[in-house]
Amino acid sequence: MTQYTQPHATGDHSACIRLVPIFNHLEESSMDRIARKAHTNHYQKGEFLFRSQEKDDALYIVNRGKVRIYRLSDSGKEQLVRILNPGDFTGEWTLFNPDAVHEEYAEATRDTSVCMIQQQDVQEFLKEYPAISLKLLGEMSQRLESSERQTAQVAVESVITRLVLFLAENVEPEMGNSPTITLPMAKKDIASYLGTTPETISRKFVELEDEGLIQQLSGKRIKIQDLDDLLLYSE
């Protein structure tokens, strides 16, 4: 692995800390203090921050780049859990379970810089700044809810319904009923996230387009012609 660590550089770490919702509500001096406890690791595309069954005690914050979090089934089938963009973090479960191992893989999908804060330091900050705990719990609750919803959809919903719901979840309320959205990940990752194959997901996109429900644009953009009609199609 061509992973290397950058010495403490508070300015760079401060920018990283300010990206993260669990920290960026604090006073400037508090964020600078947290930044001084961070260090940066750099990963090339295809390298792993951690693998399943590895033990760890750090919070990982993506500063630049992109990281995919996924699981492998006993048969070796990949199930995408989420994509981490700048400001997103992972490793929160191990902060509260010192003897726990990772159940997922974290792989850089492009050259990536990650700020890391060790478990002991994070726990001290949680005691000193209780608001961080509330923000962290809120994020963990959202992730658990998302994971449960994803599991339920894969178990009982058709692929077309899963895809329609995925598209609908990426529509912000202010976009109206005929929005243009940008897919948050590549189609092969959408397939993994929805528990199907890239070939099947491509066919379903074409099906929705042939039905006049969406238009596939450049740059991963999708024009939804009528959100209500799209949702009705999945029923």
mmCIF file of C-alpha atoms in Angstrom:
data_model
loop_
_atom_site.group_PDB
_atom_site.id
_atom_site.type_symbol
_atom_site.label_atom_id
_atom_site.label_comp_id
_atom_site.label_asym_id
_atom_site.label_seq_id
_atom_site.Cartn_x
_atom_site.Cartn_y
_atom_site.Cartn_z
ATOM 1 C CA MET A 1 0.000 0.000 0.000
ATOM 2 C CA THR A 2 1.338 3.432 -0.987
ATOM 3 C CA GLN A 3 -0.199 5.198 1.950
ATOM 4 C CA TYR A 4 1.817 7.938 3.611
ATOM 5 C CA THR A 5 1.281 10.227 6.553
ATOM 6 C CA GLN A 6 1.686 13.966 6.544
ATOM 7 C CA PRO A 7 3.116 15.617 9.662
ATOM 8 C CA HIS A 8 0.843 17.899 11.639
ATOM 9 C CA ALA A 9 -0.124 20.954 9.594
ATOM 10 C CA THR A 10 -2.801 22.768 11.545
ATOM 11 C CA GLY A 11 -3.962 24.947 8.660
ATOM 12 C CA ASP A 12 -4.772 21.975 6.448
ATOM 13 C CA HIS A 13 -6.382 20.081 9.319
ATOM 14 C CA SER A 14 -8.426 23.128 10.313
ATOM 15 C CA ALA A 15 -9.916 23.219 6.818
ATOM 16 C CA CYS A 16 -10.692 19.514 7.117
ATOM 17 C CA ILE A 17 -12.350 19.876 10.531
ATOM 18 C CA ARG A 18 -14.461 22.762 9.245
ATOM 19 C CA LEU A 19 -15.968 20.513 6.582
ATOM 20 C CA VAL A 20 -17.557 18.207 9.142
ATOM 21 C CA PRO A 21 -21.042 18.964 10.573
ATOM 22 C CA ILE A 22 -20.202 17.304 13.907
ATOM 23 C CA PHE A 23 -17.396 19.859 14.436
ATOM 24 C CA ASN A 24 -18.097 22.971 12.358
ATOM 25 C CA HIS A 25 -20.661 24.378 14.795
ATOM 26 C CA LEU A 26 -17.939 24.931 17.409
ATOM 27 C CA GLU A 27 -15.995 28.109 18.120
ATOM 28 C CA GLU A 28 -12.993 28.748 15.876
ATOM 29 C CA SER A 29 -10.557 28.174 18.736
ATOM 30 C CA SER A 30 -12.197 24.832 19.562
ATOM 31 C CA MET A 31 -11.967 23.642 15.969
ATOM 32 C CA ASP A 32 -8.311 24.658 15.861
ATOM 33 C CA ARG A 33 -7.716 22.648 19.034
ATOM 34 C CA ILE A 34 -9.298 19.572 17.466
ATOM 35 C CA ALA A 35 -7.268 20.131 14.303
ATOM 36 C CA ARG A 36 -4.033 19.967 16.291
ATOM 37 C CA LYS A 37 -4.911 16.381 17.295
ATOM 38 C CA ALA A 38 -5.498 15.294 13.696
ATOM 39 C CA HIS A 39 -3.057 13.849 11.202
ATOM 40 C CA THR A 40 -3.456 13.297 7.483
ATOM 41 C CA ASN A 41 -3.113 10.110 5.478
ATOM 42 C CA HIS A 42 -3.020 10.077 1.683
ATOM 43 C CA TYR A 43 -4.383 7.160 -0.336
ATOM 44 C CA GLN A 44 -4.054 6.477 -4.014
ATOM 45 C CA LYS A 45 -7.012 5.225 -6.053
ATOM 46 C CA GLY A 46 -7.776 1.607 -5.144
ATOM 47 C CA GLU A 47 -6.064 1.686 -1.753
ATOM 48 C CA PHE A 48 -7.905 0.823 1.453
ATOM 49 C CA LEU A 49 -8.346 2.979 4.526
ATOM 50 C CA PHE A 50 -9.312 -0.245 6.291
ATOM 51 C CA ARG A 51 -10.630 -3.706 5.493
ATOM 52 C CA SER A 52 -13.277 -5.901 7.062
ATOM 53 C CA GLN A 53 -12.149 -7.627 10.275
ATOM 54 C CA GLU A 54 -9.345 -5.137 10.881
ATOM 55 C CA LYS A 55 -9.224 -3.498 14.290
ATOM 56 C CA ASP A 56 -8.993 0.257 14.458
ATOM 57 C CA ASP A 57 -9.528 3.165 16.824
ATOM 58 C CA ALA A 58 -9.706 6.251 14.636
ATOM 59 C CA LEU A 59 -12.282 8.589 13.146
ATOM 60 C CA TYR A 60 -11.648 9.085 9.411
ATOM 61 C CA ILE A 61 -12.688 12.394 7.801
ATOM 62 C CA VAL A 62 -12.473 12.780 4.030
ATOM 63 C CA ASN A 63 -10.706 16.041 3.192
ATOM 64 C CA ARG A 64 -10.253 15.563 -0.553
ATOM 65 C CA GLY A 65 -11.236 12.740 -2.880
ATOM 66 C CA LYS A 66 -13.865 10.030 -2.508
ATOM 67 C CA VAL A 67 -14.210 6.772 -0.548
ATOM 68 C CA ARG A 68 -16.606 3.888 -1.091
ATOM 69 C CA ILE A 69 -17.794 1.872 1.922
ATOM 70 C CA TYR A 70 -18.983 -1.639 1.126
ATOM 71 C CA ARG A 71 -19.510 -5.135 2.520
ATOM 72 C CA LEU A 72 -18.849 -8.534 0.991
ATOM 73 C CA SER A 73 -21.323 -11.371 1.454
ATOM 74 C CA ASP A 74 -20.202 -14.919 2.196
ATOM 75 C CA SER A 75 -20.486 -15.617 -1.528
ATOM 76 C CA GLY A 76 -18.249 -12.650 -2.320
ATOM 77 C CA LYS A 77 -21.030 -10.397 -3.640
ATOM 78 C CA GLU A 78 -20.382 -6.724 -2.996
ATOM 79 C CA GLN A 79 -22.996 -4.537 -1.304
ATOM 80 C CA LEU A 80 -22.283 -0.812 -1.414
ATOM 81 C CA VAL A 81 -23.181 0.910 1.862
ATOM 82 C CA ARG A 82 -22.414 4.549 1.021
ATOM 83 C CA ILE A 83 -20.048 6.913 -0.735
ATOM 84 C CA LEU A 84 -17.992 9.356 1.336
ATOM 85 C CA ASN A 85 -17.302 12.807 -0.114
ATOM 86 C CA PRO A 86 -15.275 15.678 1.428
ATOM 87 C CA GLY A 87 -16.672 16.414 4.878
ATOM 88 C CA ASP A 88 -18.060 12.895 5.386
ATOM 89 C CA PHE A 89 -16.600 10.572 7.999
ATOM 90 C CA THR A 90 -16.437 6.918 8.971
ATOM 91 C CA GLY A 91 -15.112 4.845 11.859
ATOM 92 C CA GLU A 92 -17.587 6.230 14.388
ATOM 93 C CA TRP A 93 -18.721 2.786 15.638
ATOM 94 C CA THR A 94 -15.234 1.805 16.745
ATOM 95 C CA LEU A 95 -15.042 4.944 18.884
ATOM 96 C CA PHE A 96 -17.544 3.433 21.297
ATOM 97 C CA ASN A 97 -16.464 -0.196 20.940
ATOM 98 C CA PRO A 98 -12.706 -0.401 21.549
ATOM 99 C CA ASP A 99 -12.532 -4.145 20.864
ATOM 100 C CA ALA A 100 -14.711 -4.051 17.752
ATOM 101 C CA VAL A 101 -13.446 -4.759 14.252
ATOM 102 C CA HIS A 102 -14.598 -3.166 11.029
ATOM 103 C CA GLU A 103 -17.387 -5.005 9.241
ATOM 104 C CA GLU A 104 -16.900 -3.045 6.033
ATOM 105 C CA TYR A 105 -14.244 -2.091 3.507
ATOM 106 C CA ALA A 106 -13.262 1.534 2.896
ATOM 107 C CA GLU A 107 -11.624 2.020 -0.503
ATOM 108 C CA ALA A 108 -10.404 5.249 -2.112
ATOM 109 C CA THR A 109 -11.978 5.602 -5.560
ATOM 110 C CA ARG A 110 -9.581 8.399 -6.498
ATOM 111 C CA ASP A 111 -6.506 9.956 -4.901
ATOM 112 C CA THR A 112 -7.778 10.893 -1.464
ATOM 113 C CA SER A 113 -6.657 12.781 1.644
ATOM 114 C CA VAL A 114 -8.130 11.749 4.984
ATOM 115 C CA CYS A 115 -7.829 13.475 8.365
ATOM 116 C CA MET A 116 -7.671 11.010 11.234
ATOM 117 C CA ILE A 117 -8.327 11.578 14.942
ATOM 118 C CA GLN A 118 -7.586 8.821 17.430
ATOM 119 C CA GLN A 119 -10.273 7.323 19.648
ATOM 120 C CA GLN A 120 -8.854 8.679 22.902
ATOM 121 C CA ASP A 121 -8.742 12.233 21.549
ATOM 122 C CA VAL A 122 -12.287 12.043 20.147
ATOM 123 C CA GLN A 123 -13.615 10.751 23.469
ATOM 124 C CA GLU A 124 -11.984 13.676 25.288
ATOM 125 C CA PHE A 125 -13.623 16.118 22.883
ATOM 126 C CA LEU A 126 -17.006 14.425 23.391
ATOM 127 C CA LYS A 127 -16.699 15.061 27.133
ATOM 128 C CA GLU A 128 -15.563 18.649 26.671
ATOM 129 C CA TYR A 129 -18.029 19.585 23.927
ATOM 130 C CA PRO A 130 -21.336 17.724 24.539
ATOM 131 C CA ALA A 131 -22.834 19.210 21.363
ATOM 132 C CA ILE A 132 -20.476 16.986 19.340
ATOM 133 C CA SER A 133 -22.081 13.921 20.950
ATOM 134 C CA LEU A 134 -25.558 15.047 19.873
ATOM 135 C CA LYS A 135 -24.415 15.719 16.318
ATOM 136 C CA LEU A 136 -22.632 12.360 16.186
ATOM 137 C CA LEU A 137 -25.651 10.487 17.519
ATOM 138 C CA GLY A 138 -27.847 12.231 14.967
ATOM 139 C CA GLU A 139 -25.569 11.161 12.125
ATOM 140 C CA MET A 140 -25.364 7.573 13.406
ATOM 141 C CA SER A 141 -29.165 7.420 13.698
ATOM 142 C CA GLN A 142 -29.569 8.597 10.110
ATOM 143 C CA ARG A 143 -27.090 5.995 8.888
ATOM 144 C CA LEU A 144 -28.851 3.221 10.791
ATOM 145 C CA GLU A 145 -32.211 4.274 9.376
ATOM 146 C CA SER A 146 -30.746 4.397 5.857
ATOM 147 C CA SER A 147 -29.167 0.959 6.275
ATOM 148 C CA GLU A 148 -32.421 -0.572 7.513
ATOM 149 C CA ARG A 149 -34.349 0.991 4.629
ATOM 150 C CA GLN A 150 -31.782 -0.263 2.135
ATOM 151 C CA THR A 151 -31.948 -3.801 3.547
ATOM 152 C CA ALA A 152 -35.753 -3.821 3.477
ATOM 153 C CA GLN A 153 -35.896 -2.560 -0.121
ATOM 154 C CA VAL A 154 -33.425 -5.137 -1.390
ATOM 155 C CA ALA A 155 -35.398 -7.884 0.359
ATOM 156 C CA VAL A 156 -38.910 -7.038 -0.822
ATOM 157 C CA GLU A 157 -38.916 -4.436 -3.620
ATOM 158 C CA SER A 158 -38.394 -4.942 -7.353
ATOM 159 C CA VAL A 159 -35.299 -3.418 -8.976
ATOM 160 C CA ILE A 160 -37.359 -0.770 -10.780
ATOM 161 C CA THR A 161 -38.999 0.277 -7.507
ATOM 162 C CA ARG A 162 -35.623 0.459 -5.778
ATOM 163 C CA LEU A 163 -34.280 2.640 -8.585
ATOM 164 C CA VAL A 164 -37.301 4.952 -8.587
ATOM 165 C CA LEU A 165 -37.077 5.415 -4.812
ATOM 166 C CA PHE A 166 -33.340 6.039 -5.085
ATOM 167 C CA LEU A 167 -33.921 8.776 -7.658
ATOM 168 C CA ALA A 168 -36.716 10.293 -5.566
ATOM 169 C CA GLU A 169 -34.493 10.377 -2.475
ATOM 170 C CA ASN A 170 -32.057 12.608 -4.377
ATOM 171 C CA VAL A 171 -34.722 15.238 -5.067
ATOM 172 C CA GLU A 172 -34.570 18.207 -2.708
ATOM 173 C CA PRO A 173 -37.923 19.742 -1.647
ATOM 174 C CA GLU A 174 -37.175 23.070 -3.345
ATOM 175 C CA MET A 175 -36.577 21.372 -6.734
ATOM 176 C CA GLY A 176 -40.274 21.014 -7.521
ATOM 177 C CA ASN A 177 -42.011 18.224 -9.421
ATOM 178 C CA SER A 178 -39.823 18.285 -12.561
ATOM 179 C CA PRO A 179 -36.309 18.377 -11.122
ATOM 180 C CA THR A 180 -32.922 17.716 -12.660
ATOM 181 C CA ILE A 181 -30.749 15.768 -10.243
ATOM 182 C CA THR A 182 -27.115 14.711 -10.312
ATOM 183 C CA LEU A 183 -26.525 11.084 -9.470
ATOM 184 C CA PRO A 184 -24.368 10.900 -6.313
ATOM 185 C CA MET A 185 -22.405 7.912 -7.618
ATOM 186 C CA ALA A 186 -21.583 5.981 -10.780
ATOM 187 C CA LYS A 187 -24.235 3.619 -12.143
ATOM 188 C CA LYS A 188 -22.173 0.552 -11.225
ATOM 189 C CA ASP A 189 -22.145 1.804 -7.625
ATOM 190 C CA ILE A 190 -25.893 2.455 -7.752
ATOM 191 C CA ALA A 191 -26.290 -1.173 -8.858
ATOM 192 C CA SER A 192 -24.217 -2.388 -5.909
ATOM 193 C CA TYR A 193 -26.095 -0.104 -3.514
ATOM 194 C CA LEU A 194 -29.452 -1.392 -4.750
ATOM 195 C CA GLY A 195 -28.378 -5.032 -4.705
ATOM 196 C CA THR A 196 -28.380 -5.736 -8.430
ATOM 197 C CA THR A 197 -26.010 -5.839 -11.410
ATOM 198 C CA PRO A 198 -24.726 -2.943 -13.569
ATOM 199 C CA GLU A 199 -26.374 -4.510 -16.621
ATOM 200 C CA THR A 200 -29.770 -4.658 -14.897
ATOM 201 C CA ILE A 201 -29.564 -1.098 -13.599
ATOM 202 C CA SER A 202 -28.645 0.166 -17.088
ATOM 203 C CA ARG A 203 -31.699 -1.598 -18.543
ATOM 204 C CA LYS A 204 -33.946 -0.054 -15.890
ATOM 205 C CA PHE A 205 -32.662 3.450 -16.644
ATOM 206 C CA VAL A 206 -33.461 2.831 -20.325
ATOM 207 C CA GLU A 207 -36.913 1.510 -19.360
ATOM 208 C CA LEU A 208 -37.697 4.662 -17.393
ATOM 209 C CA GLU A 209 -36.448 6.803 -20.278
ATOM 210 C CA ASP A 210 -38.493 4.858 -22.847
ATOM 211 C CA GLU A 211 -41.570 5.394 -20.668
ATOM 212 C CA GLY A 212 -40.974 9.149 -20.837
ATOM 213 C CA LEU A 213 -40.410 9.389 -17.096
ATOM 214 C CA ILE A 214 -36.764 10.510 -17.133
ATOM 215 C CA GLN A 215 -34.171 11.879 -19.512
ATOM 216 C CA GLN A 216 -30.523 10.892 -19.130
ATOM 217 C CA LEU A 217 -28.308 13.948 -19.557
ATOM 218 C CA SER A 218 -24.535 14.404 -19.541
ATOM 219 C CA GLY A 219 -22.462 14.508 -16.381
ATOM 220 C CA LYS A 220 -24.547 11.971 -14.401
ATOM 221 C CA ARG A 221 -27.545 14.313 -14.543
ATOM 222 C CA ILE A 222 -31.074 12.944 -14.732
ATOM 223 C CA LYS A 223 -34.097 15.021 -15.707
ATOM 224 C CA ILE A 224 -37.238 13.719 -13.973
ATOM 225 C CA GLN A 225 -40.170 14.723 -16.151
ATOM 226 C CA ASP A 226 -42.813 14.368 -13.437
ATOM 227 C CA LEU A 227 -41.906 13.106 -9.969
ATOM 228 C CA ASP A 228 -45.482 12.050 -9.157
ATOM 229 C CA ASP A 229 -45.716 9.970 -12.338
ATOM 230 C CA LEU A 230 -42.322 8.421 -11.602
ATOM 231 C CA LEU A 231 -43.403 7.353 -8.125
ATOM 232 C CA LEU A 232 -46.695 5.977 -9.449
ATOM 233 C CA TYR A 233 -44.778 3.852 -11.959
ATOM 234 C CA SER A 234 -43.025 2.036 -9.121
ATOM 235 C CA GLU A 235 -46.233 1.004 -7.384
#
